mmCIF file of C-alpha atoms in Angstrom:
data_model
loop_
_atom_site.group_PDB
_atom_site.id
_atom_site.type_symbol
_atom_site.label_atom_id
_atom_site.label_comp_id
_atom_site.label_asym_id
_atom_site.label_seq_id
_atom_site.Cartn_x
_atom_site.Cartn_y
_atom_site.Cartn_z
ATOM 1 C CA MET Z 423 30.831 12.789 -11.869
ATOM 2 C CA LYS Z 424 29.574 11.912 -15.285
ATOM 3 C CA PRO Z 425 28.563 8.255 -15.642
ATOM 4 C CA THR Z 426 30.573 6.202 -18.100
ATOM 5 C CA VAL Z 427 28.733 5.323 -21.354
ATOM 6 C CA ILE Z 428 29.720 2.160 -23.037
ATOM 7 C CA ASP Z 429 30.700 2.814 -26.521
ATOM 8 C CA PRO Z 430 31.025 -0.527 -28.094
ATOM 9 C CA VAL Z 431 31.667 0.266 -31.748
ATOM 10 C CA PRO Z 432 34.591 2.296 -32.779
ATOM 11 C CA THR Z 433 33.548 4.094 -35.890
ATOM 12 C CA GLU Z 434 36.951 4.121 -37.448
ATOM 13 C CA SER Z 435 36.835 0.307 -37.763
ATOM 14 C CA PRO Z 436 34.209 -0.871 -40.312
ATOM 15 C CA ASN Z 437 34.409 -4.460 -39.209
ATOM 16 C CA ALA Z 438 34.112 -3.841 -35.502
ATOM 17 C CA ARG Z 439 31.534 -5.659 -33.548
ATOM 18 C CA PRO Z 440 29.747 -4.419 -30.528
ATOM 19 C CA ILE Z 441 30.052 -5.991 -27.101
ATOM 20 C CA SER Z 442 27.483 -8.581 -26.214
ATOM 21 C CA VAL Z 443 24.329 -7.206 -24.951
ATOM 22 C CA GLU Z 444 24.821 -9.183 -21.898
ATOM 23 C CA SER Z 445 27.031 -6.346 -20.764
ATOM 24 C CA ARG Z 446 25.356 -3.565 -19.125
ATOM 25 C CA VAL Z 447 24.803 -0.482 -21.379
ATOM 26 C CA LEU Z 448 23.907 2.392 -19.064
ATOM 27 C CA THR Z 449 21.774 4.077 -21.447
ATOM 28 C CA LEU Z 450 19.489 1.070 -21.911
ATOM 29 C CA ASP Z 451 18.998 0.942 -18.153
ATOM 30 C CA GLY Z 452 17.710 4.581 -18.509
ATOM 31 C CA LEU Z 453 15.418 3.548 -21.393
ATOM 32 C CA ARG Z 454 14.097 0.742 -19.315
ATOM 33 C CA GLY Z 455 13.400 3.292 -16.523
ATOM 34 C CA CYS Z 456 11.445 5.364 -18.932
ATOM 35 C CA ALA Z 457 9.321 2.296 -19.793
ATOM 36 C CA VAL Z 458 8.354 1.537 -16.106
ATOM 37 C CA LEU Z 459 7.679 5.237 -15.384
ATOM 38 C CA LEU Z 460 5.364 5.462 -18.338
ATOM 39 C CA ILE Z 461 3.359 2.506 -17.022
ATOM 40 C CA LEU Z 462 3.230 4.001 -13.533
ATOM 41 C CA VAL Z 463 1.864 7.298 -15.114
ATOM 42 C CA HIS Z 464 -0.653 5.244 -17.012
ATOM 43 C CA HIS Z 465 -1.922 3.296 -14.130
ATOM 44 C CA GLY Z 466 -1.608 5.988 -11.429
ATOM 45 C CA VAL Z 467 -2.596 9.156 -13.445
ATOM 46 C CA ALA Z 468 -4.183 8.395 -16.847
ATOM 47 C CA LEU Z 469 -6.616 5.709 -15.340
ATOM 48 C CA SER Z 470 -7.276 7.726 -12.010
ATOM 49 C CA PRO Z 471 -10.850 8.558 -11.229
ATOM 50 C CA LEU Z 472 -9.625 12.071 -10.648
ATOM 51 C CA LEU Z 473 -9.363 12.525 -14.266
ATOM 52 C CA THR Z 474 -12.767 11.204 -15.165
ATOM 53 C CA ALA Z 475 -14.716 14.286 -16.464
ATOM 54 C CA PRO Z 476 -17.089 15.311 -19.316
ATOM 55 C CA VAL Z 477 -15.695 15.638 -22.717
ATOM 56 C CA GLY Z 478 -14.371 19.079 -23.367
ATOM 57 C CA THR Z 479 -13.214 19.850 -19.824
ATOM 58 C CA LEU Z 480 -9.583 20.434 -18.783
ATOM 59 C CA ARG Z 481 -9.406 17.089 -16.966
ATOM 60 C CA SER Z 482 -10.694 15.305 -19.932
ATOM 61 C CA TYR Z 483 -7.977 16.794 -22.188
ATOM 62 C CA ALA Z 484 -5.330 15.955 -19.535
ATOM 63 C CA ARG Z 485 -6.559 12.324 -19.569
ATOM 64 C CA ALA Z 486 -6.552 12.166 -23.374
ATOM 65 C CA SER Z 487 -3.011 13.597 -23.538
ATOM 66 C CA LEU Z 488 -1.842 10.570 -21.524
ATOM 67 C CA GLY Z 489 -3.489 8.110 -23.814
ATOM 68 C CA LEU Z 490 -0.309 6.532 -25.015
ATOM 69 C CA THR Z 491 1.504 6.058 -21.718
ATOM 70 C CA SER Z 492 0.477 2.411 -21.806
ATOM 71 C CA SER Z 493 3.034 2.107 -24.494
ATOM 72 C CA GLY Z 494 5.641 1.624 -21.898
ATOM 73 C CA VAL Z 495 4.825 -2.106 -22.206
ATOM 74 C CA ASP Z 496 5.671 -1.650 -25.951
ATOM 75 C CA LEU Z 497 8.976 -0.259 -25.054
ATOM 76 C CA PHE Z 498 9.668 -3.209 -22.759
ATOM 77 C CA PHE Z 499 8.910 -5.529 -25.689
ATOM 78 C CA VAL Z 500 11.346 -3.745 -27.994
ATOM 79 C CA LEU Z 501 14.055 -3.849 -25.296
ATOM 80 C CA SER Z 502 13.344 -7.578 -24.873
ATOM 81 C CA GLY Z 503 13.627 -8.270 -28.474
ATOM 82 C CA PHE Z 504 16.864 -6.332 -28.642
ATOM 83 C CA LEU Z 505 18.524 -7.938 -25.518
ATOM 84 C CA ILE Z 506 17.315 -11.405 -25.885
ATOM 85 C CA GLY Z 507 17.799 -11.338 -29.611
ATOM 86 C CA GLY Z 508 21.220 -10.028 -29.159
ATOM 87 C CA ILE Z 509 22.127 -12.900 -26.666
ATOM 88 C CA LEU Z 510 20.818 -15.482 -29.109
ATOM 89 C CA LEU Z 511 22.671 -13.960 -31.993
ATOM 90 C CA ASP Z 512 25.939 -13.887 -30.140
ATOM 91 C CA HIS Z 513 25.724 -17.547 -29.186
ATOM 92 C CA LEU Z 514 23.889 -18.782 -32.215
ATOM 93 C CA ASN Z 515 26.423 -21.588 -32.978
ATOM 94 C CA SER Z 516 27.066 -22.546 -29.443
ATOM 95 C CA THR Z 517 26.171 -26.155 -28.506
ATOM 96 C CA ARG Z 518 25.190 -25.008 -25.081
ATOM 97 C CA SER Z 519 23.120 -21.901 -25.937
ATOM 98 C CA LEU Z 520 19.698 -23.284 -25.564
ATOM 99 C CA PRO Z 521 19.954 -24.985 -22.093
ATOM 100 C CA THR Z 522 22.015 -21.919 -20.897
ATOM 101 C CA PHE Z 523 19.487 -19.519 -22.256
ATOM 102 C CA TYR Z 524 16.401 -21.113 -20.768
ATOM 103 C CA VAL Z 525 17.948 -21.854 -17.292
ATOM 104 C CA ARG Z 526 19.168 -18.090 -17.155
ATOM 105 C CA ARG Z 527 15.744 -16.759 -18.213
ATOM 106 C CA ALA Z 528 13.965 -19.217 -15.746
ATOM 107 C CA LEU Z 529 16.058 -17.865 -12.822
ATOM 108 C CA ARG Z 530 15.509 -14.308 -13.819
ATOM 109 C CA ILE Z 531 11.711 -14.537 -14.375
ATOM 110 C CA LEU Z 532 10.134 -17.454 -12.662
ATOM 111 C CA PRO Z 533 10.861 -16.899 -9.004
ATOM 112 C CA LEU Z 534 9.766 -13.296 -8.730
ATOM 113 C CA ALA Z 535 6.668 -13.985 -10.933
ATOM 114 C CA TRP Z 536 5.573 -16.955 -8.857
ATOM 115 C CA LEU Z 537 6.144 -14.991 -5.638
ATOM 116 C CA ASN Z 538 3.935 -12.200 -6.999
ATOM 117 C CA ILE Z 539 1.237 -14.597 -8.079
ATOM 118 C CA GLY Z 540 1.379 -16.492 -4.704
ATOM 119 C CA LEU Z 541 1.263 -13.360 -2.569
ATOM 120 C CA ILE Z 542 -1.708 -11.743 -4.461
ATOM 121 C CA LEU Z 543 -3.758 -14.939 -4.536
ATOM 122 C CA PHE Z 544 -3.030 -15.486 -0.821
ATOM 123 C CA LEU Z 545 -4.073 -11.902 0.089
ATOM 124 C CA HIS Z 546 -7.271 -12.294 -2.091
ATOM 125 C CA GLY Z 547 -7.961 -15.687 -0.458
ATOM 126 C CA ILE Z 548 -8.031 -13.995 3.071
ATOM 127 C CA ASP Z 549 -10.057 -11.050 1.772
ATOM 128 C CA VAL Z 550 -7.331 -8.370 2.154
ATOM 129 C CA ILE Z 551 -7.730 -7.710 -1.646
ATOM 130 C CA HIS Z 552 -11.236 -7.111 -2.624
ATOM 131 C CA THR Z 553 -12.166 -7.316 -6.344
ATOM 132 C CA VAL Z 554 -15.443 -7.387 -8.192
ATOM 133 C CA ASP Z 555 -14.273 -10.344 -10.375
ATOM 134 C CA ALA Z 556 -12.611 -13.601 -9.178
ATOM 135 C CA PRO Z 557 -9.157 -14.605 -10.330
ATOM 136 C CA ALA Z 558 -8.506 -17.257 -12.946
ATOM 137 C CA PRO Z 559 -7.093 -20.527 -11.640
ATOM 138 C CA TRP Z 560 -3.608 -20.323 -10.327
ATOM 139 C CA TRP Z 561 -2.263 -22.261 -13.118
ATOM 140 C CA VAL Z 562 -3.363 -19.737 -15.732
ATOM 141 C CA TYR Z 563 -0.995 -17.108 -14.061
ATOM 142 C CA GLY Z 564 1.689 -19.595 -13.075
ATOM 143 C CA GLY Z 565 1.750 -21.216 -16.535
ATOM 144 C CA PHE Z 566 2.015 -17.817 -18.283
ATOM 145 C CA LEU Z 567 -1.377 -18.143 -19.978
ATOM 146 C CA THR Z 568 -2.863 -14.928 -18.736
ATOM 147 C CA ASN Z 569 -3.093 -13.243 -22.091
ATOM 148 C CA PHE Z 570 -5.080 -16.116 -23.606
ATOM 149 C CA HIS Z 571 -7.451 -15.992 -20.577
ATOM 150 C CA LEU Z 572 -8.018 -12.205 -21.021
ATOM 151 C CA ALA Z 573 -8.547 -12.637 -24.873
ATOM 152 C CA LEU Z 574 -11.278 -15.238 -24.210
ATOM 153 C CA ASN Z 575 -12.953 -12.913 -21.672
ATOM 154 C CA HIS Z 576 -12.810 -9.997 -24.064
ATOM 155 C CA GLY Z 577 -11.132 -7.647 -21.431
ATOM 156 C CA TRP Z 578 -9.323 -7.207 -18.276
ATOM 157 C CA THR Z 579 -10.122 -9.346 -15.284
ATOM 158 C CA PHE Z 580 -8.781 -9.424 -11.825
ATOM 159 C CA GLY Z 581 -6.785 -6.274 -11.921
ATOM 160 C CA PRO Z 582 -3.875 -7.126 -9.365
ATOM 161 C CA LEU Z 583 -2.525 -9.821 -11.614
ATOM 162 C CA THR Z 584 -3.152 -8.208 -15.147
ATOM 163 C CA PRO Z 585 0.531 -7.252 -15.509
ATOM 164 C CA HIS Z 586 1.114 -10.979 -16.146
ATOM 165 C CA TRP Z 587 -0.353 -10.602 -19.579
ATOM 166 C CA SER Z 588 2.696 -8.965 -21.076
ATOM 167 C CA LEU Z 589 4.923 -11.269 -19.061
ATOM 168 C CA SER Z 590 3.049 -14.139 -20.722
ATOM 169 C CA ILE Z 591 3.748 -12.846 -24.177
ATOM 170 C CA GLU Z 592 7.494 -12.560 -23.463
ATOM 171 C CA GLU Z 593 7.665 -16.002 -21.969
ATOM 172 C CA GLN Z 594 5.872 -17.401 -25.009
ATOM 173 C CA PHE Z 595 8.309 -15.590 -27.194
ATOM 174 C CA TYR Z 596 11.347 -16.903 -25.177
ATOM 175 C CA LEU Z 597 9.931 -20.349 -25.403
ATOM 176 C CA VAL Z 598 9.559 -20.523 -29.256
ATOM 177 C CA PHE Z 599 12.026 -17.835 -30.735
ATOM 178 C CA PRO Z 600 15.289 -19.661 -30.099
ATOM 179 C CA PHE Z 601 14.192 -22.578 -32.162
ATOM 180 C CA VAL Z 602 12.865 -20.209 -34.765
ATOM 181 C CA MET Z 603 16.297 -18.703 -35.025
ATOM 182 C CA ARG Z 604 17.895 -22.101 -35.206
ATOM 183 C CA LEU Z 605 15.780 -23.116 -38.127
ATOM 184 C CA TRP Z 606 16.004 -19.785 -39.903
ATOM 185 C CA PRO Z 607 18.836 -19.609 -42.539
ATOM 186 C CA GLN Z 608 21.647 -17.460 -41.073
ATOM 187 C CA LYS Z 609 22.160 -15.655 -44.490
ATOM 188 C CA PHE Z 610 18.530 -14.409 -44.376
ATOM 189 C CA MET Z 611 18.750 -13.431 -40.583
ATOM 190 C CA VAL Z 612 18.108 -9.818 -41.651
ATOM 191 C CA TRP Z 613 14.695 -10.657 -42.648
ATOM 192 C CA LEU Z 614 13.590 -12.352 -39.476
ATOM 193 C CA GLY Z 615 12.777 -9.154 -37.525
ATOM 194 C CA PRO Z 616 10.704 -7.667 -40.336
ATOM 195 C CA GLY Z 617 8.994 -11.010 -40.824
ATOM 196 C CA LEU Z 618 7.851 -10.719 -37.177
ATOM 197 C CA ILE Z 619 6.561 -7.203 -37.782
ATOM 198 C CA ALA Z 620 4.577 -8.367 -40.952
ATOM 199 C CA THR Z 621 3.292 -11.327 -39.046
ATOM 200 C CA ALA Z 622 1.910 -9.284 -36.227
ATOM 201 C CA PHE Z 623 0.370 -6.710 -38.592
ATOM 202 C CA ALA Z 624 -1.335 -9.496 -40.504
ATOM 203 C CA SER Z 625 -2.481 -11.308 -37.446
ATOM 204 C CA ARG Z 626 -4.152 -8.190 -36.057
ATOM 205 C CA LEU Z 627 -5.826 -7.438 -39.430
ATOM 206 C CA ALA Z 628 -7.144 -11.053 -39.468
ATOM 207 C CA VAL Z 629 -8.493 -10.828 -35.938
ATOM 208 C CA CYS Z 630 -10.198 -7.628 -36.581
ATOM 209 C CA LEU Z 631 -11.856 -9.086 -39.626
ATOM 210 C CA VAL Z 632 -12.858 -12.294 -38.059
ATOM 211 C CA THR Z 633 -13.871 -11.104 -34.565
ATOM 212 C CA PRO Z 634 -14.683 -7.449 -34.961
ATOM 213 C CA ASP Z 635 -16.432 -7.392 -31.631
ATOM 214 C CA ASN Z 636 -13.171 -8.511 -29.792
ATOM 215 C CA LEU Z 637 -10.552 -6.023 -30.811
ATOM 216 C CA PHE Z 638 -9.167 -6.400 -27.350
ATOM 217 C CA ALA Z 639 -7.617 -9.744 -28.443
ATOM 218 C CA THR Z 640 -5.130 -7.873 -30.713
ATOM 219 C CA HIS Z 641 -3.679 -6.242 -27.537
ATOM 220 C CA VAL Z 642 -2.884 -9.454 -25.636
ATOM 221 C CA LEU Z 643 -2.409 -12.307 -28.114
ATOM 222 C CA PRO Z 644 1.142 -13.154 -28.673
ATOM 223 C CA PHE Z 645 1.255 -13.308 -32.631
ATOM 224 C CA CYS Z 646 -0.483 -9.944 -32.610
ATOM 225 C CA ARG Z 647 2.238 -8.309 -30.665
ATOM 226 C CA LEU Z 648 5.373 -9.648 -32.327
ATOM 227 C CA ASP Z 649 6.004 -6.338 -34.036
ATOM 228 C CA SER Z 650 7.643 -4.719 -30.903
ATOM 229 C CA LEU Z 651 9.744 -7.840 -30.386
ATOM 230 C CA GLY Z 652 10.628 -8.111 -33.977
ATOM 231 C CA ALA Z 653 11.588 -4.453 -34.133
ATOM 232 C CA GLY Z 654 13.901 -4.952 -31.106
ATOM 233 C CA PHE Z 655 15.487 -8.027 -32.819
ATOM 234 C CA THR Z 656 16.009 -6.065 -35.966
ATOM 235 C CA CYS Z 657 17.955 -3.487 -33.899
ATOM 236 C CA ALA Z 658 20.035 -6.269 -32.371
ATOM 237 C CA TRP Z 659 20.985 -7.571 -35.769
ATOM 238 C CA LEU Z 660 21.610 -4.057 -37.025
ATOM 239 C CA VAL Z 661 24.204 -3.219 -34.292
ATOM 240 C CA ARG Z 662 25.969 -6.352 -35.071
ATOM 241 C CA SER Z 663 26.267 -5.744 -38.878
ATOM 242 C CA THR Z 664 28.731 -3.740 -40.942
ATOM 243 C CA LEU Z 665 26.026 -1.164 -41.481
ATOM 244 C CA TRP Z 666 26.196 0.145 -37.975
ATOM 245 C CA PRO Z 667 29.475 2.189 -38.116
ATOM 246 C CA ARG Z 668 28.177 3.801 -41.375
ATOM 247 C CA LEU Z 669 24.762 4.525 -39.713
ATOM 248 C CA MET Z 670 26.376 6.037 -36.747
ATOM 249 C CA ALA Z 671 28.454 8.317 -39.058
ATOM 250 C CA ALA Z 672 25.212 9.601 -40.585
ATOM 251 C CA ARG Z 673 23.037 9.780 -37.400
ATOM 252 C CA HIS Z 674 20.784 12.445 -38.904
ATOM 253 C CA TRP Z 675 18.990 9.738 -40.841
ATOM 254 C CA LEU Z 676 17.903 8.089 -37.572
ATOM 255 C CA TRP Z 677 16.616 11.527 -36.400
ATOM 256 C CA LEU Z 678 14.834 12.001 -39.662
ATOM 257 C CA ALA Z 679 13.208 8.494 -39.438
ATOM 258 C CA LEU Z 680 11.899 9.407 -36.081
ATOM 259 C CA LEU Z 681 9.709 12.255 -37.559
ATOM 260 C CA PRO Z 682 7.073 10.012 -39.421
ATOM 261 C CA THR Z 683 6.703 7.563 -36.618
ATOM 262 C CA ALA Z 684 6.256 10.396 -34.108
ATOM 263 C CA ALA Z 685 3.661 11.895 -36.438
ATOM 264 C CA SER Z 686 1.848 8.426 -36.447
ATOM 265 C CA LEU Z 687 1.744 8.574 -32.700
ATOM 266 C CA ALA Z 688 0.187 12.014 -32.671
ATOM 267 C CA ILE Z 689 -2.457 10.796 -35.051
ATOM 268 C CA LEU Z 690 -3.196 7.780 -32.559
ATOM 269 C CA LEU Z 691 -3.356 10.104 -29.725
ATOM 270 C CA LYS Z 692 -5.740 12.505 -31.562
ATOM 271 C CA GLU Z 693 -8.003 9.744 -32.823
ATOM 272 C CA GLN Z 694 -7.848 7.539 -29.721
ATOM 273 C CA TYR Z 695 -11.547 7.826 -28.993
ATOM 274 C CA ARG Z 696 -13.104 8.441 -32.434
ATOM 275 C CA ALA Z 697 -11.115 5.733 -34.266
ATOM 276 C CA PRO Z 698 -9.692 3.206 -31.704
ATOM 277 C CA GLU Z 699 -9.312 0.495 -34.394
ATOM 278 C CA MET Z 700 -6.377 2.517 -35.593
ATOM 279 C CA LEU Z 701 -4.390 1.239 -32.740
ATOM 280 C CA HIS Z 702 -5.472 -2.248 -33.075
ATOM 281 C CA ILE Z 703 -4.618 -2.501 -36.842
ATOM 282 C CA TRP Z 704 -1.518 -0.302 -37.462
ATOM 283 C CA GLY Z 705 -0.894 1.581 -34.299
ATOM 284 C CA TYR Z 706 1.137 -1.095 -32.397
ATOM 285 C CA THR Z 707 3.466 -1.268 -35.460
ATOM 286 C CA ALA Z 708 3.917 2.566 -35.427
ATOM 287 C CA ILE Z 709 4.729 2.483 -31.747
ATOM 288 C CA ALA Z 710 7.127 -0.339 -32.191
ATOM 289 C CA LEU Z 711 9.096 1.492 -34.938
ATOM 290 C CA PHE Z 712 9.117 4.658 -32.946
ATOM 291 C CA TYR Z 713 10.645 3.005 -29.892
ATOM 292 C CA ALA Z 714 13.044 0.923 -32.098
ATOM 293 C CA ILE Z 715 14.550 4.176 -33.553
ATOM 294 C CA VAL Z 716 14.812 5.695 -30.083
ATOM 295 C CA LEU Z 717 16.753 2.570 -28.872
ATOM 296 C CA LEU Z 718 19.106 2.878 -31.724
ATOM 297 C CA LEU Z 719 19.706 6.553 -30.875
ATOM 298 C CA VAL Z 720 20.106 5.758 -27.154
ATOM 299 C CA TYR Z 721 22.239 2.626 -27.519
ATOM 300 C CA GLN Z 722 25.339 4.508 -28.576
ATOM 301 C CA PRO Z 723 24.591 8.187 -28.143
ATOM 302 C CA LYS Z 724 26.811 10.723 -29.687
ATOM 303 C CA GLU Z 725 24.907 13.749 -28.576
ATOM 304 C CA ARG Z 726 25.875 14.911 -25.082
ATOM 305 C CA TRP Z 727 22.383 15.723 -23.988
ATOM 306 C CA LEU Z 728 21.119 12.310 -24.942
ATOM 307 C CA SER Z 729 23.846 10.644 -22.917
ATOM 308 C CA VAL Z 730 23.218 12.932 -19.893
ATOM 309 C CA CYS Z 731 19.435 12.223 -20.052
ATOM 310 C CA PHE Z 732 19.598 8.446 -20.285
ATOM 311 C CA THR Z 733 22.536 7.824 -17.913
ATOM 312 C CA ALA Z 734 20.933 9.907 -15.034
ATOM 313 C CA GLY Z 735 21.371 7.860 -11.863
ATOM 314 C CA TRP Z 736 17.805 8.071 -10.791
ATOM 315 C CA LEU Z 737 16.442 6.927 -14.111
ATOM 316 C CA ARG Z 738 18.748 4.041 -14.258
ATOM 317 C CA LEU Z 739 17.679 2.987 -10.774
ATOM 318 C CA TYR Z 740 14.097 2.670 -11.953
ATOM 319 C CA GLY Z 741 15.438 0.657 -14.930
ATOM 320 C CA ARG Z 742 17.202 -1.757 -12.555
ATOM 321 C CA TYR Z 743 14.308 -2.202 -10.434
ATOM 322 C CA SER Z 744 11.612 -2.156 -13.233
ATOM 323 C CA TYR Z 745 10.877 -5.947 -13.128
ATOM 324 C CA PHE Z 746 9.780 -5.811 -9.505
ATOM 325 C CA ILE Z 747 7.975 -2.452 -9.813
ATOM 326 C CA TYR Z 748 6.070 -3.635 -12.810
ATOM 327 C CA LEU Z 749 4.779 -6.815 -11.211
ATOM 328 C CA PHE Z 750 4.084 -5.413 -7.679
ATOM 329 C CA GLN Z 751 2.863 -1.967 -8.622
ATOM 330 C CA GLY Z 752 -0.840 -2.787 -8.155
ATOM 331 C CA VAL Z 753 -0.785 -4.540 -4.770
ATOM 332 C CA LEU Z 754 1.872 -2.400 -3.211
ATOM 333 C CA THR Z 755 0.887 1.080 -4.582
ATOM 334 C CA THR Z 756 -2.506 1.559 -2.873
ATOM 335 C CA GLY Z 757 -1.908 -0.943 -0.211
ATOM 336 C CA LEU Z 758 1.328 0.497 1.137
ATOM 337 C CA LEU Z 759 0.170 4.101 0.748
ATOM 338 C CA SER Z 760 -3.116 3.456 2.608
ATOM 339 C CA LEU Z 761 -1.101 1.724 5.359
ATOM 340 C CA LEU Z 762 1.398 4.613 5.582
ATOM 341 C CA PHE Z 763 -0.900 7.502 5.355
ATOM 342 C CA HIS Z 764 -4.315 6.161 6.486
ATOM 343 C CA GLY Z 765 -3.356 3.570 9.134
ATOM 344 C CA HIS Z 766 -4.889 0.587 7.387
ATOM 345 C CA TRP Z 767 -4.392 -1.637 4.314
ATOM 346 C CA ASN Z 768 -6.894 -0.784 1.612
ATOM 347 C CA PRO Z 769 -5.904 -1.845 -2.010
ATOM 348 C CA ASP Z 770 -9.071 -0.329 -3.218
ATOM 349 C CA LEU Z 771 -8.226 3.321 -1.966
ATOM 350 C CA THR Z 772 -8.617 6.064 -4.566
ATOM 351 C CA LEU Z 773 -5.340 7.961 -4.277
ATOM 352 C CA ALA Z 774 -5.107 11.712 -3.752
ATOM 353 C CA PRO Z 775 -2.864 13.747 -6.221
ATOM 354 C CA TRP Z 776 0.004 13.946 -3.615
ATOM 355 C CA GLU Z 777 -0.318 10.228 -2.972
ATOM 356 C CA ILE Z 778 -0.093 9.442 -6.665
ATOM 357 C CA ALA Z 779 3.055 11.465 -6.824
ATOM 358 C CA ALA Z 780 4.613 9.444 -3.988
ATOM 359 C CA VAL Z 781 4.027 6.183 -5.774
ATOM 360 C CA PRO Z 782 7.477 5.872 -7.511
ATOM 361 C CA ILE Z 783 9.207 6.814 -4.296
ATOM 362 C CA VAL Z 784 7.225 4.349 -2.071
ATOM 363 C CA LEU Z 785 7.921 1.465 -4.561
ATOM 364 C CA LEU Z 786 11.782 2.130 -4.323
ATOM 365 C CA ALA Z 787 12.405 0.500 -0.993
ATOM 366 C CA PRO Z 788 10.775 -2.893 -1.577
ATOM 367 C CA ALA Z 789 12.131 -2.958 -5.167
ATOM 368 C CA ALA Z 790 15.674 -2.389 -3.807
ATOM 369 C CA PHE Z 791 15.259 -5.085 -1.207
ATOM 370 C CA SER Z 792 14.114 -7.436 -3.948
ATOM 371 C CA TRP Z 793 16.870 -6.499 -6.322
ATOM 372 C CA HIS Z 794 19.840 -6.882 -3.795
ATOM 373 C CA PHE Z 795 18.519 -9.905 -1.740
ATOM 374 C CA PHE Z 796 16.327 -11.823 -4.175
ATOM 375 C CA GLU Z 797 16.966 -10.993 -7.873
ATOM 376 C CA THR Z 798 20.755 -10.494 -7.773
ATOM 377 C CA PRO Z 799 21.646 -13.850 -6.215
ATOM 378 C CA LEU Z 800 19.549 -15.576 -8.692
ATOM 379 C CA LEU Z 801 21.088 -13.693 -11.549
ATOM 380 C CA ARG Z 802 24.695 -14.611 -10.216
ATOM 381 C CA LEU Z 803 23.524 -18.259 -10.062
ATOM 382 C CA GLY Z 804 22.316 -18.109 -13.623
ATOM 383 C CA HIS Z 805 25.625 -16.572 -14.863
ATOM 384 C CA ARG Z 806 27.634 -19.423 -13.479
ATOM 385 C CA LEU Z 807 26.215 -21.374 -16.497
ATOM 386 C CA LYS Z 808 28.183 -20.408 -19.562
ATOM 387 C CA TYR Z 809 27.181 -20.268 -23.172
ATOM 388 C CA SER Z 810 30.339 -21.960 -24.330
ATOM 389 C CA ARG Z 811 32.857 -24.249 -22.699
ATOM 390 C CA PRO Z 812 35.865 -22.519 -21.180
#
């Protein structure tokens, strides 16, 4: 049976508005699934010691071909800008929008994030998780300051909790952006997203000029990564504008716009070792624009093959469970697999190829448990709080 695709904008009505992004759009679940699977491929395959080989060998080419799989995080940022920006746009004039927004976000993000932090620090404290470097103080992770800690250290530290760098950026964005929207003149709202993109580009350029020995900071500092969030917000504004039906009637322009951004990604992939500064200066913006166009194509697909691809049940399943998988991938992947197949818990185990292939499957059971018995009750609790009075 073909899944139902929500089609919120009838093209025959030029003044029609889409449904709120709080409603579930099946294709966006599929896109979220793509994001988390890209990250699993990056950590499990692209960074695997099995692909470490001299330049010019087949394994080195395989590793290089996966050089942009880490951009799954950028796709998450674009989706966050779109979904969160859409919620704020829909309730911009509501007197209860800010408290409702913050309570719902807190219930969605904080419990699972803090559970993840507590579990990993506990396992490290009893020497179950062995790492070369020590973790930062607990309040760095719990207070969503991981990205600043990493920037000051010029690189990754304490691998099991590094996923919190992107979560920190999102939390910092959620904390500030609603107030920015309130202060921003509504008649100029169309320029807010492009303004965020320009701010990110200028910030990365400034960091590269001021501290050329710490290009890594452009990867984790919040003002340097606003382009993906800004691109997502621009999409949220666009689907609520009168331009959207006309754009849907001429979708070939979206497909044509995808070509130069895809070409930019090909250049980044080709030059990733010879000119890594490309990524830190303009590469993140190119990635953000590429995923923003993909989001617009997927949000209300007219092409049957696009709908079939992004409403596939298995892909939407990973999208639904993506938050748990992203946070717990490190501690559970090698730990559970070593326990299942080697009889002991060893988070430092180097996975065999067939074990790497089993990672997405092994993560499904704990992710499903978390979704149904932990995350969903909290979501329902949050949705009792309405943005407007009944």
